[in-house]
mmCIF file of C-alpha atoms and ligand atoms in Angstrom:
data_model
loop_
_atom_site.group_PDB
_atom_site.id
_atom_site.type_symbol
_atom_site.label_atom_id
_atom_site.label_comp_id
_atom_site.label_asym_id
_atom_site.label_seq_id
_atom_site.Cartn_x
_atom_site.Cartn_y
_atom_site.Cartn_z
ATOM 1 C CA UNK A 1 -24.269 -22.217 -57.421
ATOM 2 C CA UNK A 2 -20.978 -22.243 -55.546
ATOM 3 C CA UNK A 3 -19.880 -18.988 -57.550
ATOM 4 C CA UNK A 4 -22.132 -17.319 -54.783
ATOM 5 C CA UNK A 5 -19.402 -18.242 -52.332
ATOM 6 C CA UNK A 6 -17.110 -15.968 -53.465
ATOM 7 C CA UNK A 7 -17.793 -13.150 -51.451
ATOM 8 C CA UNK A 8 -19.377 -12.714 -48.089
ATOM 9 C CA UNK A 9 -22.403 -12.070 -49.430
ATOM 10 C CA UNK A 10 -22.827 -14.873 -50.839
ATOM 11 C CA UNK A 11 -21.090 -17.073 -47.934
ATOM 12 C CA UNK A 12 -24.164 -15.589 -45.950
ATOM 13 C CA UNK A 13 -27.017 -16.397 -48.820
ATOM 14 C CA UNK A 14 -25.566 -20.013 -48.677
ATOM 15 C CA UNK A 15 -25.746 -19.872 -44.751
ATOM 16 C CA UNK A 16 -29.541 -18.519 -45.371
ATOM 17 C CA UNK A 17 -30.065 -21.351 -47.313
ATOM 18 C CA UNK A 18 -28.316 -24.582 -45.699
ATOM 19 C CA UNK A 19 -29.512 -23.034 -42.137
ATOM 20 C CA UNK A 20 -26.223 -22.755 -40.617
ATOM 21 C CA UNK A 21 -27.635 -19.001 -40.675
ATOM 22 C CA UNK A 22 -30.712 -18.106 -38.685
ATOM 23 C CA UNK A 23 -33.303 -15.621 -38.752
ATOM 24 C CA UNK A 24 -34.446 -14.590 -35.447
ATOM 25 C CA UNK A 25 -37.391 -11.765 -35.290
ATOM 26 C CA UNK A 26 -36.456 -9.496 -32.484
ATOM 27 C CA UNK A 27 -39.987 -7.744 -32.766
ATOM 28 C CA UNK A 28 -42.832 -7.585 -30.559
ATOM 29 C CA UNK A 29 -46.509 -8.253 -32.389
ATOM 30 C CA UNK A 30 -48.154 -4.407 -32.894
ATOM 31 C CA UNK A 31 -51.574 -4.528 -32.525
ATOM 32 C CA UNK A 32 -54.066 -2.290 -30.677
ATOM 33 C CA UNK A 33 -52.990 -4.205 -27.329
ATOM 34 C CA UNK A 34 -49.578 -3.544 -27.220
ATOM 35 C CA UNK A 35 -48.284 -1.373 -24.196
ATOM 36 C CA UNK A 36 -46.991 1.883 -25.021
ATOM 37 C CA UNK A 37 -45.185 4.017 -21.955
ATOM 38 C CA UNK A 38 -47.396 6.174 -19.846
ATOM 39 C CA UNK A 39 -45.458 9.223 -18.207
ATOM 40 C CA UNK A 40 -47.230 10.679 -15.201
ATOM 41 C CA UNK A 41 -48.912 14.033 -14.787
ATOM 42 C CA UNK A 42 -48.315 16.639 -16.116
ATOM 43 C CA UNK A 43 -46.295 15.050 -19.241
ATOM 44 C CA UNK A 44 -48.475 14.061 -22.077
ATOM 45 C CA UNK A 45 -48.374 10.462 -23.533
ATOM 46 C CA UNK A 46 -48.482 8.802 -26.587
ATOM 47 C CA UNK A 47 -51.308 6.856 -28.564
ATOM 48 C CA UNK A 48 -50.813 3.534 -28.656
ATOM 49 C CA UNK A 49 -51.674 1.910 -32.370
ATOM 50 C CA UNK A 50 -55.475 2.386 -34.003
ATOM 51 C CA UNK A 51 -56.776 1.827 -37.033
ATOM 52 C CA UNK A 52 -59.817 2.834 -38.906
ATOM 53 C CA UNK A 53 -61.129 0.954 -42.274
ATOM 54 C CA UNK A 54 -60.671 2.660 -45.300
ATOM 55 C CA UNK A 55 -62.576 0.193 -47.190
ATOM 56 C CA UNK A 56 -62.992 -3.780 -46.932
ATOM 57 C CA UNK A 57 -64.011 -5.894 -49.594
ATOM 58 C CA UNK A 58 -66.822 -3.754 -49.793
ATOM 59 C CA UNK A 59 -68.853 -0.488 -51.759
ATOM 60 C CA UNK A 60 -65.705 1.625 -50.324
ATOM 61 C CA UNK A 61 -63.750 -0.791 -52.491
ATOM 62 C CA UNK A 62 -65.272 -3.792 -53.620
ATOM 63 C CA UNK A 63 -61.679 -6.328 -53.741
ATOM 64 C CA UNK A 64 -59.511 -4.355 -51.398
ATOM 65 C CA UNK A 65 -58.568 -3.931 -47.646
ATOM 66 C CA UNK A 66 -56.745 -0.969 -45.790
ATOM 67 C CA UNK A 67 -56.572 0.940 -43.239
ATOM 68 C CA UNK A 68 -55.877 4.295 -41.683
ATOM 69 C CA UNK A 69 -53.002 3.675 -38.650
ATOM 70 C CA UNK A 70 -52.732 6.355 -35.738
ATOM 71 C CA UNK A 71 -49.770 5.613 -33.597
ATOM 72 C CA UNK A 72 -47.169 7.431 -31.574
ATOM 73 C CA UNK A 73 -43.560 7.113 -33.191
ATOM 74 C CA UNK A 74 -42.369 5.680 -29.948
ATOM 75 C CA UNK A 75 -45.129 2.625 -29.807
ATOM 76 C CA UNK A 76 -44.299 -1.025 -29.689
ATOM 77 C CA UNK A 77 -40.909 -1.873 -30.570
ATOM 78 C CA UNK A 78 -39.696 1.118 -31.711
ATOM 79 C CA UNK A 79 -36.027 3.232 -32.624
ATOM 80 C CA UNK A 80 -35.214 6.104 -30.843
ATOM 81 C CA UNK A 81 -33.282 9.128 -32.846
ATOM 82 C CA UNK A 82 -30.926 11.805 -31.943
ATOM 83 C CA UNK A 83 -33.921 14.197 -32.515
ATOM 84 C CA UNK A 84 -36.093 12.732 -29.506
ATOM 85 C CA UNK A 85 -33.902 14.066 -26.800
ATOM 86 C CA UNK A 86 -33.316 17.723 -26.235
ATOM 87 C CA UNK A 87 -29.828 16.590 -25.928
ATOM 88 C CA UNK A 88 -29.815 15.354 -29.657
ATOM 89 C CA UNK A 89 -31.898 18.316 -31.102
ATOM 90 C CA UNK A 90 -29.232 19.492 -33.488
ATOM 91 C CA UNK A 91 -28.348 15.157 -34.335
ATOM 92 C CA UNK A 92 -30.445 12.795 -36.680
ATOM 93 C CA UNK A 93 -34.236 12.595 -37.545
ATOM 94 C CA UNK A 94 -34.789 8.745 -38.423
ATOM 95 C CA UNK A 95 -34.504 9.758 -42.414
ATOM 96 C CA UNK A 96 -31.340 10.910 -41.487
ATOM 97 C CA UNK A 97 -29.307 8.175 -39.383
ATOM 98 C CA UNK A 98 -27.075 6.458 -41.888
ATOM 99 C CA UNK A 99 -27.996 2.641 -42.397
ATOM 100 C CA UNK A 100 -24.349 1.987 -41.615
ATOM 101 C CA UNK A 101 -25.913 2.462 -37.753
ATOM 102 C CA UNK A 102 -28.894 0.263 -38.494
ATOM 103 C CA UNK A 103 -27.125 -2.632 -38.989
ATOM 104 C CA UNK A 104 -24.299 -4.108 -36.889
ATOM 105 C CA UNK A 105 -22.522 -6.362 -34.702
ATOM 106 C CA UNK A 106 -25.261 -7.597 -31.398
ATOM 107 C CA UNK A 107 -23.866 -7.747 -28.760
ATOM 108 C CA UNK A 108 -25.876 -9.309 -25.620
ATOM 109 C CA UNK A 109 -25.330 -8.548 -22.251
ATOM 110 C CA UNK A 110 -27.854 -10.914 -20.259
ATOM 111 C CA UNK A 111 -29.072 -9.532 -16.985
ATOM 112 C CA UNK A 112 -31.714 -12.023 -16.927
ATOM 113 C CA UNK A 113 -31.331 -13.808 -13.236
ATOM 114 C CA UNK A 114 -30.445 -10.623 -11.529
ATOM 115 C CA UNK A 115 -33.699 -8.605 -12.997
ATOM 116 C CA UNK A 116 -35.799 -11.774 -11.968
ATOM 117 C CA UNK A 117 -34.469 -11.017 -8.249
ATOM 118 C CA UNK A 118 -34.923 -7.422 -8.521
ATOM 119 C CA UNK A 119 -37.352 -6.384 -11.273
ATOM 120 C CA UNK A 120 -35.427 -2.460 -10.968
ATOM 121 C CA UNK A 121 -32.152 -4.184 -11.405
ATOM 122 C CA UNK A 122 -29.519 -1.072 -12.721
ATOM 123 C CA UNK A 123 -26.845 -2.277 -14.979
ATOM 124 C CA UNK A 124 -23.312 -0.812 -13.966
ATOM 125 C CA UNK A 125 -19.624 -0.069 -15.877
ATOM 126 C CA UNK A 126 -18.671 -2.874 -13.495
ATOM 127 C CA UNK A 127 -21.290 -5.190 -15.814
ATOM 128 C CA UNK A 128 -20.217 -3.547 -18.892
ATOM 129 C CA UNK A 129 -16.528 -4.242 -17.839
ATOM 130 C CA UNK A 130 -16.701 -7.487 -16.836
ATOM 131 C CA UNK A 131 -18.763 -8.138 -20.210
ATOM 132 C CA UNK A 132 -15.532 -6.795 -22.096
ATOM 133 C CA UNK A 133 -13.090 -9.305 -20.210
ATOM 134 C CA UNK A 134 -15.235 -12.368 -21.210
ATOM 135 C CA UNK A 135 -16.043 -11.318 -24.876
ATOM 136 C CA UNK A 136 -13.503 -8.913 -25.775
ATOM 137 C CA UNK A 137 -13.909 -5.070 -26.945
ATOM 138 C CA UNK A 138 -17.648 -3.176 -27.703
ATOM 139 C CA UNK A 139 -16.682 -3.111 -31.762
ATOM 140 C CA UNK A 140 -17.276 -0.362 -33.652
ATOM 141 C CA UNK A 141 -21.491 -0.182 -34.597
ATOM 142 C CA UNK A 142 -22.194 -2.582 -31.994
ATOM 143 C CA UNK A 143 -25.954 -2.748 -30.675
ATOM 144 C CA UNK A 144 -25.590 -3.706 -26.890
ATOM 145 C CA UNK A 145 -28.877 -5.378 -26.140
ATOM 146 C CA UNK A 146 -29.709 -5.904 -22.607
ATOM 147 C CA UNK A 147 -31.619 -9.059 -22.035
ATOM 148 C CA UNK A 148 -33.567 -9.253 -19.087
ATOM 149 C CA UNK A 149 -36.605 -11.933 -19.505
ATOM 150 C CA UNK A 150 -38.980 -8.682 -19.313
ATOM 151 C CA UNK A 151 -40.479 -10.268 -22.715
ATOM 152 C CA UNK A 152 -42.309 -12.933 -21.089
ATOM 153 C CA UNK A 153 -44.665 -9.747 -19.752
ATOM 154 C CA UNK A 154 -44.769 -8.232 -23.257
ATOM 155 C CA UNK A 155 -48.478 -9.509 -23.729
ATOM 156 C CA UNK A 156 -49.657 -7.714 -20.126
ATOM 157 C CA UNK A 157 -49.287 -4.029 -19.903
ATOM 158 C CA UNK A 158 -49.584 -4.147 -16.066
ATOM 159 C CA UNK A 159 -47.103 -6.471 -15.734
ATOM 160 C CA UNK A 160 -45.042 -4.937 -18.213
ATOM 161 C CA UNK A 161 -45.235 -1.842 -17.413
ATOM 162 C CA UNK A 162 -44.862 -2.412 -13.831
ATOM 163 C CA UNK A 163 -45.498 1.030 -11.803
ATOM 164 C CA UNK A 164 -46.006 -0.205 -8.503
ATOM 165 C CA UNK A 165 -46.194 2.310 -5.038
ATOM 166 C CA UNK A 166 -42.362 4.102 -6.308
ATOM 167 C CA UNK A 167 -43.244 4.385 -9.939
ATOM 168 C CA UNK A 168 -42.281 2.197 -12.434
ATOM 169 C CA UNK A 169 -39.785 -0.626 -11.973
ATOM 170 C CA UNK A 170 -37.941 -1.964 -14.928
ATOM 171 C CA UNK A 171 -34.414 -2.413 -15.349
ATOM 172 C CA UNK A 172 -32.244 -0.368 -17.251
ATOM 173 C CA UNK A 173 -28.741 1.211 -16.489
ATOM 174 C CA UNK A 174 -27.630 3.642 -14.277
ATOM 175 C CA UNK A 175 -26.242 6.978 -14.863
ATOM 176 C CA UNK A 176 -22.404 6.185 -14.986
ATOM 177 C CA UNK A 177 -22.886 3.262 -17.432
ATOM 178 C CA UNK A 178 -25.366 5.697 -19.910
ATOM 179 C CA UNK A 179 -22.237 8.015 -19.834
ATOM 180 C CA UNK A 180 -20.281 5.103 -20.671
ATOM 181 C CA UNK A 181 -22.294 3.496 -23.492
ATOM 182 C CA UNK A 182 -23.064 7.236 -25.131
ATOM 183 C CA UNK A 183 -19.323 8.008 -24.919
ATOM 184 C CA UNK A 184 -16.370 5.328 -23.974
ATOM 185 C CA UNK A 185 -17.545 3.357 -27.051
ATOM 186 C CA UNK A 186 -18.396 3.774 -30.591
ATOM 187 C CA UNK A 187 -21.237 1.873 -30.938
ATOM 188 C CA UNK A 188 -24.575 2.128 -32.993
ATOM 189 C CA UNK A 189 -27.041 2.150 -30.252
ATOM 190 C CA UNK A 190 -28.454 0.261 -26.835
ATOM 191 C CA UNK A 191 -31.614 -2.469 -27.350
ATOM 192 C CA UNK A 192 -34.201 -3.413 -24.742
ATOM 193 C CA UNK A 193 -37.104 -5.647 -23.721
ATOM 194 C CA UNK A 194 -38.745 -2.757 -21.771
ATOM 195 C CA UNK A 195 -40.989 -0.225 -22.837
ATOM 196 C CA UNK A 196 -38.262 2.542 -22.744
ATOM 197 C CA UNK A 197 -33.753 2.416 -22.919
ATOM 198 C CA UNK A 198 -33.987 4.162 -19.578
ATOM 199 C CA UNK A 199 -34.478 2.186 -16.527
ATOM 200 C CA UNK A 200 -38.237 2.402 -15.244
ATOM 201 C CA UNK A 201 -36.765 4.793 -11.949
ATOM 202 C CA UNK A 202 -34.769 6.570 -14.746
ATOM 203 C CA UNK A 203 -37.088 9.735 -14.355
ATOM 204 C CA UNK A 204 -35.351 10.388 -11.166
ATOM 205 C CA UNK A 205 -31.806 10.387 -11.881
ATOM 206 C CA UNK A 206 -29.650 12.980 -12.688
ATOM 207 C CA UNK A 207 -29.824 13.768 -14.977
ATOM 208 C CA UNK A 208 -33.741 12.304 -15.225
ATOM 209 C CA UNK A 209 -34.070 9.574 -18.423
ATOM 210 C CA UNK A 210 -29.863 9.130 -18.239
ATOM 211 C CA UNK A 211 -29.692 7.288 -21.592
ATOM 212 C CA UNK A 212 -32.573 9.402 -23.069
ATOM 213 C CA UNK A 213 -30.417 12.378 -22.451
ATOM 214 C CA UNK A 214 -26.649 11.134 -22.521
ATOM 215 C CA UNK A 215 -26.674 8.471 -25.349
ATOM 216 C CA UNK A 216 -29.273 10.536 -27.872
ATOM 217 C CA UNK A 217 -27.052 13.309 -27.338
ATOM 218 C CA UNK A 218 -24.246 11.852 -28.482
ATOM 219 C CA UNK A 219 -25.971 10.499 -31.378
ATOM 220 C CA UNK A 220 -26.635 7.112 -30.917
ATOM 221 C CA UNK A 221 -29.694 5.066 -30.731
ATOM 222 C CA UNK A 222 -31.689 3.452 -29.067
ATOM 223 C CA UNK A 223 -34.071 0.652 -29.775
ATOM 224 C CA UNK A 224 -37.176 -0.877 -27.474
ATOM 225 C CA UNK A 225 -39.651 -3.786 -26.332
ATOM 226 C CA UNK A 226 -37.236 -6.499 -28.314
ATOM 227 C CA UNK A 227 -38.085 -9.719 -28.369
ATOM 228 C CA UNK A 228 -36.031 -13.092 -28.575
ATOM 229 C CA UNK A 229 -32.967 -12.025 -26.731
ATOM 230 C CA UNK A 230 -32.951 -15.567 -25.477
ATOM 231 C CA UNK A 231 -32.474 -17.118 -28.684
ATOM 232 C CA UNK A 232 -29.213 -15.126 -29.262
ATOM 233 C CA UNK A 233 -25.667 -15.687 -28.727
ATOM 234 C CA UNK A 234 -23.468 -13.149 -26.790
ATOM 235 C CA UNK A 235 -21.630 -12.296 -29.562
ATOM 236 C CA UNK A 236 -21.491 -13.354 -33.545
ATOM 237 C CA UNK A 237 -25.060 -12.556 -34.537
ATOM 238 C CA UNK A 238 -25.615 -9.449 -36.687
ATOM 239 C CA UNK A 239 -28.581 -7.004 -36.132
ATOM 240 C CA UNK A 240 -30.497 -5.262 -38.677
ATOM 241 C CA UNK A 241 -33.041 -2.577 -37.518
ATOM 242 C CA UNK A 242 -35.768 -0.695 -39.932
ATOM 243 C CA UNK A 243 -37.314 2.397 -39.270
ATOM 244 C CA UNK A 244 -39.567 3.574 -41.088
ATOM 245 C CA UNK A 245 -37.356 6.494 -42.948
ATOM 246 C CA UNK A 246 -39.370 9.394 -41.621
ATOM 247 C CA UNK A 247 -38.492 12.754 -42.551
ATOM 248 C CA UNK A 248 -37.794 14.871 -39.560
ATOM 249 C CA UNK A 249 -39.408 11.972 -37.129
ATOM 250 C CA UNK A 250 -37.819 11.258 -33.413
ATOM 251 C CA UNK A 251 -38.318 7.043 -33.509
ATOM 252 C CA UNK A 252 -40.157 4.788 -35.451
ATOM 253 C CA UNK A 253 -41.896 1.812 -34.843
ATOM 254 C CA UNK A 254 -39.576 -0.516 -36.133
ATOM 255 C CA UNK A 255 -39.184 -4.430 -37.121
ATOM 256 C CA UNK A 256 -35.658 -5.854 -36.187
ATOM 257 C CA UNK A 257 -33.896 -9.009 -37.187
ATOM 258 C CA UNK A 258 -31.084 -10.859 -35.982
ATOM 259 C CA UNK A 259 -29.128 -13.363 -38.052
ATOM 260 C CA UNK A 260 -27.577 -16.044 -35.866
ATOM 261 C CA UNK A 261 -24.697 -18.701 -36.717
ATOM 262 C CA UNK A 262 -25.818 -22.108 -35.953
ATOM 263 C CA UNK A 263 -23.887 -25.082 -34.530
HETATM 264 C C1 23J B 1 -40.525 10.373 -23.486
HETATM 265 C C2 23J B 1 -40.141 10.628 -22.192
HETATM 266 C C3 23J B 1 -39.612 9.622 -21.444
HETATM 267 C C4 23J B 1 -39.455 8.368 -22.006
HETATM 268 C C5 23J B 1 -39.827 8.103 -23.329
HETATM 269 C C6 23J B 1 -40.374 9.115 -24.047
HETATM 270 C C7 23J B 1 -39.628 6.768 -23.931
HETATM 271 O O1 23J B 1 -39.533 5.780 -23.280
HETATM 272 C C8 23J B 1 -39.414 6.613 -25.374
HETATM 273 O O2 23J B 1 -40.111 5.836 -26.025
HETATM 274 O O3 23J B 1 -38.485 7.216 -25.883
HETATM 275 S S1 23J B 1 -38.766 7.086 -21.034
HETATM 276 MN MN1 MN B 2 -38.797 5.910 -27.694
#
């Protein structure tokens, strides 16, 4: 089998299959528990996930299961397109964002200790920048994927959604590094933990839901409620993300994988 070793492909099947290559499922469980973001009054919110029997082993069809789903396009981990954001109105539905952005280089910036001291903790250029001096350039198609331990609430929507006396209180980044990751580098898109890409105070920026509106409209993505951060590097691990390809859809629930070099 060592033919399959002469291209990259196949250096990566042999990876798959020796383990020096790693699967890591950056997707939160969907069930009919999982948070979904609730926007205050007067907005309107989204479902979270139901599902009604069509049949079940039974008179409705006597050897089959399945269901009817109703969910909101931006429920449980989920992609965010162009289209979502009036800044992105005239950019891609999911059917139309090119898999070249789907899959790509992951690049982890871990805010983990400084969101356990403050829960609202805003990541800055000055984070961004000092991520660049240790690991080198944002490449082209890079996902930056902020970890912040906020999974280890993912089971709890009070805890994980966490709207306390000033609104909700999740981190996220501020406005100058939104304008920064929508326009001083190419990449693909910005991955989270939390239930949104927009810091949980991000409603009262300017402008309000500062990724939302600066990184959608420049055509990027963004991608939510992740899970496993932990168990990737900073940088070497590749992410692939899968919408569901819907035509003229603003996000999709979505599963997301990372494959991670070992040793
Ligand atoms: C609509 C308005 C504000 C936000 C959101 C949706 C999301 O978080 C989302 O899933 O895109 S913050
Ligand atoms: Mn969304």
């Amino acid at each position: 089998m060592s033919s399959t070793r002469t291209t990259q492909v196949g250096a990566l099947l042999e990876g798959l299959a020796d383990g020096s290559v790693e699967i890591v499922d950056l997707t939160q469980p969907l069930s009919e528990s999982t948070p979904v973001i609730k926007l205050p009054p007067p907005f309107a919110n989204t479902p979270r996930l139901s599902r009604e029997e069509i049949s079940r082993y039974d008179n409705r069809g006597p050897a089959w299961a399945w269901y009817t789903l109703t969910i909101g396009e931006h429920a449980g981990t989920h992609l965010d397109a162009p289209i979502h954001w009036i800044t992105g109105k005239d950019g891609a539905d999911v059917a139309s964002i090119p898999p070249s952005m789907l899959i790509g280089p992951a690049c982890v910036v871990d805010k983990t200790a400084e969101t356990e001291a403050n829960p609202g903790y805003l990541l800055t250029v000055d984070d961004l920048e000092a991520w660049e001096a240790e690991n080198g350039r944002l490449p082209e198609r890079a996902w930056v994927l902020m970890r912040t331990g906020w999974q280890s609430r993912a089971q709890d929507e009070a805890a994980f959604l966490n709207v306390g006396q000033n609104g909700p209180e999740t981190p996220g980044p501020d406005v100058d590094a939104s304008r920064w990751l929508a326009h001083e580098r190419p990449i693909s898109g910005f991955g989270t933990e939390t239930v949104g890409i927009d810091a949980g105070a991000g409603g009262g920026f300017d402008p309000p839901f500062p990724l939302h509106n600066l990184l959608l409209g420049a055509g990027r993505l963004g991608l939510t409620q992740l899970a496993n951060l932990d168990r990737l590097p900073i940088t070497g691990a590749l992410i692939v993300v899968s919408p569901l390809r819907l035509v003229g859809g603003t996000g999709s629930p979505s599963r997301a994988f990372a494959l991670v070099p070992k040793g």
